[in-house]
Structure formats: C-alpha cells, structure tokens
Amino acid sequence: MPKFPEHIAIEKVHPEAVLDWHENFGDRTLIVESKQVVEVAKILRDQFGYKMLVDLTAVDYLPRRPRFEVVYHYLNLQTNTRIRIKTQLEETSAHLPTLSDIYPIADWYEREVWDLFGIKFDGHPNLKRIMLYEGFEGHPLRKDYPKTKRQPLLGPQN
Amino acid sequence: MSTVSTSEITAALPPDEPEFQHQEMMLNIGPSHPAMHGIIHIKAKLEGELVIESEVDIGYLHRAFEKSCEEATWNQAIIYTDRLNYVSAAINNIGYCMAVEKLLGVTLPPRGQYIRTLMSEISRIGDHLTCVGASAMELGGFTPFLYMIKGREYCWELIENYCGGRVTTMASRVGGMPHDLPEGFLDQCLWVVKEIREILRECHVLLTKNRIFVERMKGVGAMSGERAIEWGWTGPCLRSCGVGYDVRKDFPYLVYNELDWEVPVGTNGDNLDRYLVRMEEMEQSCRIIEQCVAKMPGGPINCDNKRVMLPAKKDTYENIEGLMNHFKLIMYGHGIRVPQGEVYFPVEGANGELGFYIVSHPDEHSKDGRNDRAWRVRCRPPCMNPVAGLPEIINNYMIADIVPTFGSVNMIGGELDR
Amino acid sequence: MSNHANGHHLDMTRSLSGSVVTTRFDKLLGWARKYSLFQYPFVTACCGMEYMATAASHYDLDRFGAALPRFSPRQADVLWVVGTISHKIAPVLKTIYDQMAEPKWVVSFGACASCGGPYDNYATVQGIDTIIPVDIYIAGCPPRPEAVLDGLLKLQELIQNQKHEWR
Ligand code: SF4
C-alpha cells in the first residue's frame, strides 16, 4: 500500500516516528512512536491543515502487549479529510506528552483518558479526575476493573 | 452593553465620591441549579457582577456508557445509545448502527435509508425546539417555551407512532430498521411539518422581533471561527461562528446528498446567531422531511444479510429455517459476528458531529476472530467541546449573561458525561 | 329540658346542612396540603424530558395543583428525583433533601432513580432509597406523562390519608 502524504512528511523530519500504517475500512491510520505525538500533531496542523482535533481516546487491549493504545482523530475542514493517529503504550510507562498547548480541547479529553484509563499526560496543566470524583480508586475503563465495583460516597457499600 | 467593566464605572464617578471597594467573590452555580439544566457546576470568580474567571466541572451524570457497551452484544448496546443525547435519541441509534454496519460492510436498501433520514430529521427538530424553548424560558419567555414543547410533542407523537417510544426510541437495528412505516405515517409527517412551520413563525414573532430577547442575546458569548475550530466545536455552535461545516454535507451519509437543502451559517458566533442558526436548521429539516416523504421509495427496509438481520416474524413462526436463523442471532454466545477492526463513523447529531469509534477485538466470546460484542465503544460527544470552551464565552460578561450563553450551547448531560 | 336541648341540636344541624362539613383536622390539613404542592425538580437525565413534557401544556401538571417549581429546597414540599443518580451527585441530593423543611415528600421518577434502571455499574446509585426515604415510585424508562400524573395522584392520596404533624 502506498504511503500517505502525511506519512512521508513526518518521515522527512522524524524518520523513526511512524511505526505502521493502514487504511482498513477506509479510515487512514498511522501508528506513531509515543514520544512523537506532539511533533506529529504540529506537522499535521501546520503543513496539512488538520486544524481540528476531533477526538482523543484510549483503548485497553489487556492482555496484549503493549497494553494501551491512545487514539487521536484529526479533521481538515478545508479538504474534508480525516486521519487517525495511534500510539501504543506499555502499562509500566503509561504516559504521553500533552497536546493541550496546541489544542485547548485536548485538556478535557486528556483528563478523561487519565480518569478512565489512568494514562498520564506530562505537562498537562490540570490533570485531575473529570467524570469521577476524588477518592475513587482505580480507572474503570481498564479491562481489569469490574463493571459493578462501586465506591459510593454515601449509602451502603456495594 | 454587557461588557462594561467596573473600572470604567469607577472612572465615570465624580472624583470626590469614595472609590468602589474592589472585592473578588467566588460563586458556585450548580450542580443543581435551574439555569444549569441537567447537572453541571460552574465556579465563577466575580468582580461585582462581572465574571472574571470561571471553571466548569462536569461528570455528575457519568453512568458508564462505554463500559456498559463492552458487556452488551451489538444490538443490546443500542439502548445505551438512546440515553446519550436523550432529546434526539434516534440520531444516536442510527449513528451507532451505521458505525457497526461500516465494520460489517452492509448497507441498507433505499427505503431503509430514507426512513433513517426521516427519523433523524424529526429528532433534530425536537432537539432544537427543546433547546431554543428552554433558553427562551430562562430569559423569561414562557410562551415560546410552551409553544415549542407543543411542537416537540408533535414530533414525539410521530416517533411514538413509528417505534412505540417517545424519548428512548431504539429506532434502529444493526443492518436495518425495526419496523416499516405505519399506515398514514407520511401524511402525518406533512401535517407535523405544517404545524412546526406555524410554531416557528409564531416564535420568530415572539422572540426574533422581541427587543428584550435580542438585546440579551446579541453580542453576548461571542466566539471567533478560528478559536471555535481549535476547541473542536461542531454543529450549530460552529456554524454560528461562520464556519459552514456540517457532516451531512461534507461527509454525506444516508441520502442527504440526494436532497435539496442548505446549511445555515452565522457571522458573529454570539448567542443570537446560535439561536438563529437553530431556527433556520429546523426549517431546513422541515424541507428534508417533505422531500423524504415525496421521494419515499418502496421495497425492503433491511439489508438481506441473514447473519446480521433478524428474519421477518412470518418466517420465524412458519418455517424452521427462519426459526433457526432467529435463534442464531438471538441466543447467548451466537449473535451478530463482527470482524476484527476499528472504525470511526461520524453523523450530524443535533449538537454537532456525533462520532462513534468502535473497536472489535477478540475476547473470550469470539469465534474465528469474529466478535459478538464490542471491545470498545467510544462516543465523541458533540456538546463536550462547547462546554469545555464555556469559560471563554462567559468570562468578561455579566453574571446574568451566563444564563443565555449556557442555554445556547445546549448542554445535554447524558452525552456530555456518558 | 333535655328535650329542648336535643331539639335545638337537631335544628342547628338542619339549618347548617350544606354549609358545614365535619371532618378530622388531619384530613383537613391533608386536603389543603395535597393541592398546593411546591416541587423541587432534581432533574439529572433523560427522565427530565418527560418531566418537562408533563409540566407543559399538553399534559399540564397545573391541573393537580402541582405546577410551581421552586428551585430553593427551603420552599419546596416535594422533591422529584428525576433521572439517574450517580455516586458523584449523591451527596448533593442528600444535602438538598436535608435542607427541605417538613413536611416533605419524595417522588422517585423513573427506573434509574428507583433502582438504577439500565445502569448496573460502578458509577450509578442503585436506587435513591439507599440514600433518602422515598414516598412514591414511578415506573418507566422514562415514565410516560400519564404515568407521572398517576404517580402524582397517588402522592396526593397518600398526603390526604397520612397523619400530619401540626402542633
Ligand atoms: S429511567 Fe430511563 S429515561 Fe429515566 S433517567 Fe434512567 S435511563 Fe433515563
């Protein structure tokens, strides 16, 4: 499969950054080195006009290794093209550089990923829980968190 | 008018008057507050009546949509999508089903697609009516609220006629639609469109020409197009800033590109523009409904893939193949088998781009690499972006301006917190 | 003498019949209270849409003397808990209930408030009766407006027949 133009441009600057790419189901996807997500985001925004970070989320692939995948969806409003950037993380080193300096919305998306998956974002200005409350232990969207394990603030325990 | 700073007021005082005491004050608005429909918490730092800093706190309605979907089969998860944006549930159902269909590689025959378009637009009208009506009520216009809820009631009666539910509709299945249109439905659609147009006309008179309303809305909560894109705004909020992005036009799905309609775009990105964009979108939805009614093709409504869609009730009851087919799709451990992979599929929800990112990945229930449930369902909530950007449009305005600004971003708790 | 007294008594009831109703004070108070319910809608989720529909002109909650939402718990008699209660919002609900003045009633509106509804998971309270006492449960997800009206009538019946603290 031919490389996407975005892929070639990234390789020019960071030859090792792109690990893999595919276009399954028509969604163009690049899998990049976790240290390079910020650089990649800047290239996509400045050279290709991907001005909107549509979505940022994570997936837990327990027991596969590397365990986590963080997924970014970008959108170019001029040409109506989309691209998905993925990066893989080991459980032991589950942290990424933050995108919140480039996209203000990444602030909340990253807080959500931290809250539900426990992936840290280095340099994030305000990394605290967003969906759950202080005092909640664990990260519920991880596959090893049981769905019905409740940690109530009031009332009976479970 | 709303951006007078206290320093200007102080400067305007005669010099011998004692100076104003400047004192900052923290004000908590919410989580249970009439203006915060739904539950959300705004911490505002005030100087006099001016908001100088604010922080939005969400998550009070987090009810584990994504975790629940991981434990339900593909069709069972539809009930959770109902409860995302509960004002326009049908759009959520359809968006989710289309994402799964993208993984499966099935498409609906034309009649099914037209029915989906029709249901989406009816829900969209209901959603916009609720949003505009509620924000009018918060500014003291109780009459438009009652009129608009009346209009929404008509939309919901239509939806109820189709699928039996008013709010939580389940109006779609993976690979098809639950029912064909009931008798007389299309005529009823036309009647509802006529009524909605009348309501819109009345509300234009009551609101658009109402000086109090316009002055509370105009120039308040303004956002620039550039900044809105950085915040990831979509839907009416983005279009009011002058960026004409609409998933229905730019990434056409269903039959939207066969129909003739327009995308309304604002200029200033303030509350008034958001209101006007919504009003005009309802008119466009009415046009879409009329065209769907006129063009409604005949034929089947479901895809003919027997591994995806339940057989007709007649087959289930009358022959063994149909019965087995039914059981194969219903029984625990069987069901629809979706190939491994991941997709992102966006539709235009009432608040903007509603995207589903679905991962199908083998787990203990899988057979031959095909899965009967999702590994991960992520919903991209369209109203999260405007709510995240809320501090930018309430800071430096009066505290009373929070009410119309917050009303016009149309926060929906189920979708925001999931 | 006694005859005379009896005759007088009979006369009085005869002359006042039609303009006097005898009852017990509790009943009278219940009758008065049930038709002036000031409600605090604690609206969190989807059920709120049906609450809104019930309150608006199509179904018109006003007919039953329960029209006026009061967004201050101090001024409210009935707490409508409308929608899903998550563990994060539960302390807020409890505070609001505690702030309400006696007499007070609680209506649990919809499946979520009554038992957690479709959400049996880490985030959701499995029924608000684990936190505050509930008088009326309305079933449905969401309940249709007719069911809400029925629930309201049941609440009024309950208020009519209960013992009232008034001293
Ligand atoms: S009972 Fe159903 S409609 Fe009501 S809040 Fe719960 S999920 Fe929503």
mmCIF file of N, CA and C in Angstrom, chain B residues 5-107:
data_model
loop_
_atom_site.group_PDB
_atom_site.id
_atom_site.type_symbol
_atom_site.label_atom_id
_atom_site.label_comp_id
_atom_site.label_asym_id
_atom_site.label_seq_id
_atom_site.Cartn_x
_atom_site.Cartn_y
_atom_site.Cartn_z
ATOM 1 N N SER B 5 -16.815 47.263 32.193
ATOM 2 C CA SER B 5 -16.022 46.766 33.308
ATOM 3 C C SER B 5 -16.188 47.710 34.484
ATOM 4 N N THR B 6 -15.936 47.201 35.652
ATOM 5 C CA THR B 6 -16.150 48.018 36.839
ATOM 6 C C THR B 6 -15.216 49.214 36.850
ATOM 7 N N SER B 7 -14.033 49.041 36.257
ATOM 8 C CA SER B 7 -13.098 50.170 36.279
ATOM 9 C C SER B 7 -13.666 51.342 35.475
ATOM 10 N N GLU B 8 -14.382 51.038 34.415
ATOM 11 C CA GLU B 8 -14.995 52.122 33.656
ATOM 12 C C GLU B 8 -16.043 52.852 34.492
ATOM 13 N N ILE B 9 -16.793 52.069 35.234
ATOM 14 C CA ILE B 9 -17.825 52.695 36.073
ATOM 15 C C ILE B 9 -17.162 53.584 37.114
ATOM 16 N N THR B 10 -16.098 53.068 37.720
ATOM 17 C CA THR B 10 -15.397 53.855 38.733
ATOM 18 C C THR B 10 -14.837 55.134 38.137
ATOM 19 N N ALA B 11 -14.311 54.985 36.920
ATOM 20 C CA ALA B 11 -13.717 56.169 36.300
ATOM 21 C C ALA B 11 -14.772 57.232 36.022
ATOM 22 N N ALA B 12 -15.999 56.783 35.778
ATOM 23 C CA ALA B 12 -17.046 57.739 35.435
ATOM 24 C C ALA B 12 -17.603 58.472 36.647
ATOM 25 N N LEU B 13 -17.264 58.010 37.856
ATOM 26 C CA LEU B 13 -17.811 58.647 39.061
ATOM 27 C C LEU B 13 -17.158 60.013 39.275
ATOM 28 N N PRO B 14 -17.885 60.938 39.911
ATOM 29 C CA PRO B 14 -17.242 62.202 40.257
ATOM 30 C C PRO B 14 -16.076 61.947 41.217
ATOM 31 N N PRO B 15 -15.014 62.746 41.139
ATOM 32 C CA PRO B 15 -13.789 62.438 41.868
ATOM 33 C C PRO B 15 -13.940 62.441 43.383
ATOM 34 N N ASP B 16 -14.896 63.237 43.923
ATOM 35 C CA ASP B 16 -14.979 63.296 45.382
ATOM 36 C C ASP B 16 -15.737 62.112 45.991
ATOM 37 N N GLU B 17 -16.388 61.322 45.132
ATOM 38 C CA GLU B 17 -17.077 60.144 45.670
ATOM 39 C C GLU B 17 -16.053 59.140 46.187
ATOM 40 N N PRO B 18 -16.384 58.407 47.247
ATOM 41 C CA PRO B 18 -15.446 57.367 47.683
ATOM 42 C C PRO B 18 -15.336 56.275 46.612
ATOM 43 N N GLU B 19 -14.174 55.698 46.490
ATOM 44 C CA GLU B 19 -13.979 54.668 45.470
ATOM 45 C C GLU B 19 -14.748 53.407 45.799
ATOM 46 N N PHE B 20 -15.089 52.680 44.750
ATOM 47 C CA PHE B 20 -15.706 51.382 44.961
ATOM 48 C C PHE B 20 -14.737 50.455 45.659
ATOM 49 N N GLN B 21 -15.261 49.654 46.529
ATOM 50 C CA GLN B 21 -14.431 48.623 47.122
ATOM 51 C C GLN B 21 -14.323 47.477 46.125
ATOM 52 N N HIS B 22 -13.133 47.170 45.702
ATOM 53 C CA HIS B 22 -12.975 46.027 44.808
ATOM 54 C C HIS B 22 -12.802 44.786 45.633
ATOM 55 N N GLN B 23 -13.650 43.856 45.359
ATOM 56 C CA GLN B 23 -13.526 42.629 46.106
ATOM 57 C C GLN B 23 -13.915 41.483 45.194
ATOM 58 N N GLU B 24 -13.090 40.465 45.184
ATOM 59 C CA GLU B 24 -13.438 39.322 44.365
ATOM 60 C C GLU B 24 -14.303 38.379 45.164
ATOM 61 N N MET B 25 -15.178 37.707 44.437
ATOM 62 C CA MET B 25 -16.076 36.801 45.126
ATOM 63 C C MET B 25 -16.163 35.511 44.336
ATOM 64 N N MET B 26 -16.232 34.404 45.038
ATOM 65 C CA MET B 26 -16.427 33.125 44.355
ATOM 66 C C MET B 26 -17.902 32.792 44.374
ATOM 67 N N LEU B 27 -18.436 32.376 43.260
ATOM 68 C CA LEU B 27 -19.834 31.965 43.229
ATOM 69 C C LEU B 27 -19.918 30.571 42.628
ATOM 70 N N ASN B 28 -20.578 29.692 43.340
ATOM 71 C CA ASN B 28 -20.826 28.354 42.807
ATOM 72 C C ASN B 28 -22.186 28.330 42.156
ATOM 73 N N ILE B 29 -22.235 27.981 40.887
ATOM 74 C CA ILE B 29 -23.526 27.819 40.226
ATOM 75 C C ILE B 29 -23.679 26.339 39.937
ATOM 76 N N GLY B 30 -24.690 25.735 40.456
ATOM 77 C CA GLY B 30 -24.880 24.302 40.288
ATOM 78 C C GLY B 30 -24.288 23.548 41.454
ATOM 79 N N PRO B 31 -24.237 22.216 41.400
ATOM 80 C CA PRO B 31 -24.674 21.339 40.318
ATOM 81 C C PRO B 31 -26.184 21.283 40.102
ATOM 82 N N SER B 32 -26.975 21.628 41.099
ATOM 83 C CA SER B 32 -28.406 21.594 40.850
ATOM 84 C C SER B 32 -28.911 23.023 40.878
ATOM 85 N N HIS B 33 -29.069 23.577 39.720
ATOM 86 C CA HIS B 33 -29.443 24.970 39.615
ATOM 87 C C HIS B 33 -30.364 25.087 38.411
ATOM 88 N N PRO B 34 -31.432 25.884 38.508
ATOM 89 C CA PRO B 34 -32.386 25.925 37.390
ATOM 90 C C PRO B 34 -31.765 26.310 36.066
ATOM 91 N N ALA B 35 -30.740 27.157 36.081
ATOM 92 C CA ALA B 35 -30.161 27.559 34.802
ATOM 93 C C ALA B 35 -29.228 26.506 34.240
ATOM 94 N N MET B 36 -28.744 25.621 35.098
ATOM 95 C CA MET B 36 -27.841 24.577 34.617
ATOM 96 C C MET B 36 -28.661 23.347 34.270
ATOM 97 N N HIS B 37 -29.512 23.452 33.264
ATOM 98 C CA HIS B 37 -30.392 22.290 33.035
ATOM 99 C C HIS B 37 -29.538 21.061 32.859
ATOM 100 N N GLY B 38 -29.921 20.069 33.607
ATOM 101 C CA GLY B 38 -29.002 18.966 33.767
ATOM 102 C C GLY B 38 -28.145 19.339 34.948
ATOM 103 N N ILE B 39 -27.067 18.634 35.145
ATOM 104 C CA ILE B 39 -26.276 18.920 36.319
ATOM 105 C C ILE B 39 -24.854 19.199 35.906
ATOM 106 N N ILE B 40 -24.464 20.377 36.182
ATOM 107 C CA ILE B 40 -23.128 20.827 35.841
ATOM 108 C C ILE B 40 -22.812 21.922 36.845
ATOM 109 N N HIS B 41 -21.561 22.146 37.056
ATOM 110 C CA HIS B 41 -21.153 23.011 38.155
ATOM 111 C C HIS B 41 -20.204 24.059 37.587
ATOM 112 N N ILE B 42 -20.563 25.326 37.725
ATOM 113 C CA ILE B 42 -19.673 26.386 37.270
ATOM 114 C C ILE B 42 -19.172 27.138 38.489
ATOM 115 N N LYS B 43 -17.860 27.211 38.611
ATOM 116 C CA LYS B 43 -17.285 28.024 39.679
ATOM 117 C C LYS B 43 -16.863 29.325 39.032
ATOM 118 N N ALA B 44 -17.473 30.418 39.460
ATOM 119 C CA ALA B 44 -17.168 31.693 38.812
ATOM 120 C C ALA B 44 -16.519 32.623 39.811
ATOM 121 N N LYS B 45 -15.503 33.308 39.359
ATOM 122 C CA LYS B 45 -14.885 34.334 40.186
ATOM 123 C C LYS B 45 -15.432 35.664 39.707
ATOM 124 N N LEU B 46 -16.033 36.420 40.634
ATOM 125 C CA LEU B 46 -16.744 37.620 40.230
ATOM 126 C C LEU B 46 -16.046 38.864 40.737
ATOM 127 N N GLU B 47 -16.188 39.903 39.946
ATOM 128 C CA GLU B 47 -15.798 41.215 40.440
ATOM 129 C C GLU B 47 -17.030 42.071 40.226
ATOM 130 N N GLY B 48 -17.740 42.361 41.289
ATOM 131 C CA GLY B 48 -19.058 42.943 41.092
ATOM 132 C C GLY B 48 -19.928 41.925 40.387
ATOM 133 N N GLU B 49 -20.519 42.344 39.284
ATOM 134 C CA GLU B 49 -21.341 41.398 38.549
ATOM 135 C C GLU B 49 -20.620 40.799 37.366
ATOM 136 N N LEU B 50 -19.358 41.116 37.248
ATOM 137 C CA LEU B 50 -18.605 40.673 36.091
ATOM 138 C C LEU B 50 -17.918 39.348 36.406
ATOM 139 N N VAL B 51 -18.036 38.414 35.497
ATOM 140 C CA VAL B 51 -17.330 37.150 35.675
ATOM 141 C C VAL B 51 -15.912 37.348 35.168
ATOM 142 N N ILE B 52 -14.926 37.159 36.032
ATOM 143 C CA ILE B 52 -13.576 37.346 35.512
ATOM 144 C C ILE B 52 -12.873 36.026 35.287
ATOM 145 N N GLU B 53 -13.315 35.003 35.935
ATOM 146 C CA GLU B 53 -12.684 33.718 35.719
ATOM 147 C C GLU B 53 -13.722 32.658 36.005
ATOM 148 N N SER B 54 -13.653 31.554 35.313
ATOM 149 C CA SER B 54 -14.625 30.517 35.637
ATOM 150 C C SER B 54 -14.056 29.156 35.312
ATOM 151 N N GLU B 55 -14.635 28.188 35.973
ATOM 152 C CA GLU B 55 -14.195 26.821 35.757
ATOM 153 C C GLU B 55 -15.438 25.957 35.698
ATOM 154 N N VAL B 56 -15.457 25.033 34.771
ATOM 155 C CA VAL B 56 -16.626 24.175 34.610
ATOM 156 C C VAL B 56 -16.278 22.788 35.121
ATOM 157 N N ASP B 57 -17.189 22.234 35.889
ATOM 158 C CA ASP B 57 -16.962 20.940 36.497
ATOM 159 C C ASP B 57 -18.071 20.005 36.016
ATOM 160 N N ILE B 58 -17.706 18.925 35.342
ATOM 161 C CA ILE B 58 -18.748 18.042 34.808
ATOM 162 C C ILE B 58 -18.605 16.651 35.416
ATOM 163 N N GLY B 59 -19.350 15.717 34.901
ATOM 164 C CA GLY B 59 -19.208 14.331 35.333
ATOM 165 C C GLY B 59 -20.283 13.879 36.300
ATOM 166 N N TYR B 60 -21.272 14.733 36.582
ATOM 167 C CA TYR B 60 -22.283 14.347 37.561
ATOM 168 C C TYR B 60 -23.265 13.324 37.007
ATOM 169 N N LEU B 61 -23.270 13.170 35.694
ATOM 170 C CA LEU B 61 -24.160 12.158 35.121
ATOM 171 C C LEU B 61 -23.357 11.053 34.457
ATOM 172 N N HIS B 62 -22.152 10.832 34.935
ATOM 173 C CA HIS B 62 -21.376 9.744 34.332
ATOM 174 C C HIS B 62 -22.028 8.437 34.714
ATOM 175 N N ARG B 63 -22.476 7.671 33.695
ATOM 176 C CA ARG B 63 -23.123 6.409 34.028
ATOM 177 C C ARG B 63 -22.576 5.276 33.189
ATOM 178 N N ALA B 64 -21.288 5.387 32.846
ATOM 179 C CA ALA B 64 -20.556 4.246 32.303
ATOM 180 C C ALA B 64 -21.131 3.714 31.005
ATOM 181 N N PHE B 65 -21.477 4.613 30.099
ATOM 182 C CA PHE B 65 -21.962 4.181 28.792
ATOM 183 C C PHE B 65 -20.956 3.255 28.119
ATOM 184 N N GLU B 66 -19.702 3.660 28.141
ATOM 185 C CA GLU B 66 -18.711 2.929 27.361
ATOM 186 C C GLU B 66 -18.436 1.555 27.958
ATOM 187 N N LYS B 67 -18.397 1.504 29.280
ATOM 188 C CA LYS B 67 -18.174 0.203 29.916
ATOM 189 C C LYS B 67 -19.368 -0.713 29.686
ATOM 190 N N SER B 68 -20.582 -0.157 29.755
ATOM 191 C CA SER B 68 -21.770 -0.984 29.566
ATOM 192 C C SER B 68 -21.800 -1.581 28.170
ATOM 193 N N CYS B 69 -21.393 -0.783 27.167
ATOM 194 C CA CYS B 69 -21.431 -1.289 25.802
ATOM 195 C C CYS B 69 -20.463 -2.441 25.598
ATOM 196 N N GLU B 70 -19.393 -2.453 26.388
ATOM 197 C CA GLU B 70 -18.434 -3.534 26.224
ATOM 198 C C GLU B 70 -19.002 -4.858 26.701
ATOM 199 N N GLU B 71 -20.014 -4.805 27.549
ATOM 200 C CA GLU B 71 -20.554 -6.043 28.092
ATOM 201 C C GLU B 71 -21.875 -6.419 27.451
ATOM 202 N N ALA B 72 -22.310 -5.660 26.469
ATOM 203 C CA ALA B 72 -23.568 -5.975 25.798
ATOM 204 C C ALA B 72 -23.269 -6.377 24.367
ATOM 205 N N THR B 73 -24.169 -7.165 23.780
ATOM 206 C CA THR B 73 -23.945 -7.533 22.388
ATOM 207 C C THR B 73 -24.237 -6.323 21.504
ATOM 208 N N TRP B 74 -23.967 -6.481 20.218
ATOM 209 C CA TRP B 74 -24.032 -5.312 19.332
ATOM 210 C C TRP B 74 -25.398 -4.669 19.365
ATOM 211 N N ASN B 75 -26.445 -5.486 19.314
ATOM 212 C CA ASN B 75 -27.780 -4.892 19.302
ATOM 213 C C ASN B 75 -28.223 -4.424 20.676
ATOM 214 N N GLN B 76 -27.751 -5.108 21.718
ATOM 215 C CA GLN B 76 -28.142 -4.672 23.067
ATOM 216 C C GLN B 76 -27.607 -3.284 23.387
ATOM 217 N N ALA B 77 -26.458 -2.956 22.820
ATOM 218 C CA ALA B 77 -25.843 -1.672 23.151
ATOM 219 C C ALA B 77 -26.663 -0.496 22.638
ATOM 220 N N ILE B 78 -27.607 -0.767 21.734
ATOM 221 C CA ILE B 78 -28.381 0.357 21.184
ATOM 222 C C ILE B 78 -29.157 1.064 22.286
ATOM 223 N N ILE B 79 -29.613 0.324 23.292
ATOM 224 C CA ILE B 79 -30.405 1.006 24.323
ATOM 225 C C ILE B 79 -29.558 2.022 25.084
ATOM 226 N N TYR B 80 -28.266 1.757 25.180
ATOM 227 C CA TYR B 80 -27.443 2.752 25.870
ATOM 228 C C TYR B 80 -27.248 3.992 25.009
ATOM 229 N N THR B 81 -27.220 3.799 23.674
ATOM 230 C CA THR B 81 -27.051 4.970 22.828
ATOM 231 C C THR B 81 -28.275 5.878 22.871
ATOM 232 N N ASP B 82 -29.461 5.296 23.115
ATOM 233 C CA ASP B 82 -30.658 6.117 23.323
ATOM 234 C C ASP B 82 -30.423 7.206 24.346
ATOM 235 N N ARG B 83 -29.686 6.833 25.369
ATOM 236 C CA ARG B 83 -29.598 7.695 26.542
ATOM 237 C C ARG B 83 -28.376 8.598 26.496
ATOM 238 N N LEU B 84 -27.759 8.717 25.328
ATOM 239 C CA LEU B 84 -26.674 9.694 25.196
ATOM 240 C C LEU B 84 -27.277 11.082 25.053
ATOM 241 N N ASN B 85 -27.691 11.398 23.826
ATOM 242 C CA ASN B 85 -28.443 12.633 23.688
ATOM 243 C C ASN B 85 -29.908 12.252 23.689
ATOM 244 N N TYR B 86 -30.519 12.329 24.873
ATOM 245 C CA TYR B 86 -31.866 11.796 25.009
ATOM 246 C C TYR B 86 -32.920 12.682 24.379
ATOM 247 N N VAL B 87 -32.548 13.839 23.895
ATOM 248 C CA VAL B 87 -33.564 14.666 23.247
ATOM 249 C C VAL B 87 -33.712 14.259 21.786
ATOM 250 N N SER B 88 -32.646 13.734 21.197
ATOM 251 C CA SER B 88 -32.748 13.265 19.816
ATOM 252 C C SER B 88 -32.151 11.877 19.741
ATOM 253 N N ALA B 89 -32.812 10.945 20.413
ATOM 254 C CA ALA B 89 -32.241 9.611 20.570
ATOM 255 C C ALA B 89 -32.069 8.891 19.238
ATOM 256 N N ALA B 90 -32.974 9.131 18.291
ATOM 257 C CA ALA B 90 -32.920 8.364 17.048
ATOM 258 C C ALA B 90 -31.607 8.599 16.318
ATOM 259 N N ILE B 91 -31.079 9.809 16.390
ATOM 260 C CA ILE B 91 -29.824 10.074 15.682
ATOM 261 C C ILE B 91 -28.696 9.242 16.284
ATOM 262 N N ASN B 92 -28.710 9.115 17.603
ATOM 263 C CA ASN B 92 -27.679 8.300 18.242
ATOM 264 C C ASN B 92 -27.798 6.846 17.817
ATOM 265 N N ASN B 93 -29.019 6.327 17.820
ATOM 266 C CA ASN B 93 -29.223 4.934 17.423
ATOM 267 C C ASN B 93 -28.676 4.706 16.030
ATOM 268 N N ILE B 94 -29.034 5.626 15.139
ATOM 269 C CA ILE B 94 -28.666 5.452 13.745
ATOM 270 C C ILE B 94 -27.155 5.587 13.578
ATOM 271 N N GLY B 95 -26.553 6.544 14.271
ATOM 272 C CA GLY B 95 -25.104 6.712 14.169
ATOM 273 C C GLY B 95 -24.369 5.476 14.642
ATOM 274 N N TYR B 96 -24.801 4.938 15.755
ATOM 275 C CA TYR B 96 -24.135 3.738 16.274
ATOM 276 C C TYR B 96 -24.296 2.577 15.301
ATOM 277 N N CYS B 97 -25.534 2.370 14.834
ATOM 278 C CA CYS B 97 -25.770 1.240 13.928
ATOM 279 C C CYS B 97 -24.959 1.399 12.662
ATOM 280 N N MET B 98 -24.843 2.623 12.167
ATOM 281 C CA MET B 98 -24.097 2.798 10.923
ATOM 282 C C MET B 98 -22.614 2.536 11.141
ATOM 283 N N ALA B 99 -22.116 2.840 12.338
ATOM 284 C CA ALA B 99 -20.713 2.535 12.607
ATOM 285 C C ALA B 99 -20.493 1.023 12.592
ATOM 286 N N VAL B 100 -21.407 0.280 13.219
ATOM 287 C CA VAL B 100 -21.250 -1.175 13.222
ATOM 288 C C VAL B 100 -21.414 -1.720 11.807
ATOM 289 N N GLU B 101 -22.344 -1.117 11.053
ATOM 290 C CA GLU B 101 -22.533 -1.565 9.674
ATOM 291 C C GLU B 101 -21.281 -1.313 8.837
ATOM 292 N N LYS B 102 -20.573 -0.246 9.146
ATOM 293 C CA LYS B 102 -19.337 0.022 8.419
ATOM 294 C C LYS B 102 -18.338 -1.105 8.666
ATOM 295 N N LEU B 103 -18.291 -1.590 9.912
ATOM 296 C CA LEU B 103 -17.413 -2.718 10.216
ATOM 297 C C LEU B 103 -17.860 -3.980 9.482
ATOM 298 N N LEU B 104 -19.183 -4.169 9.433
ATOM 299 C CA LEU B 104 -19.717 -5.379 8.817
ATOM 300 C C LEU B 104 -19.713 -5.298 7.302
ATOM 301 N N GLY B 105 -19.680 -4.083 6.781
ATOM 302 C CA GLY B 105 -19.733 -3.915 5.340
ATOM 303 C C GLY B 105 -21.101 -4.126 4.751
ATOM 304 N N VAL B 106 -22.159 -3.805 5.497
ATOM 305 C CA VAL B 106 -23.502 -3.921 4.912
ATOM 306 C C VAL B 106 -24.096 -2.523 4.746
ATOM 307 N N THR B 107 -24.973 -2.376 3.777
ATOM 308 C CA THR B 107 -25.706 -1.119 3.632
ATOM 309 C C THR B 107 -27.185 -1.432 3.516
#
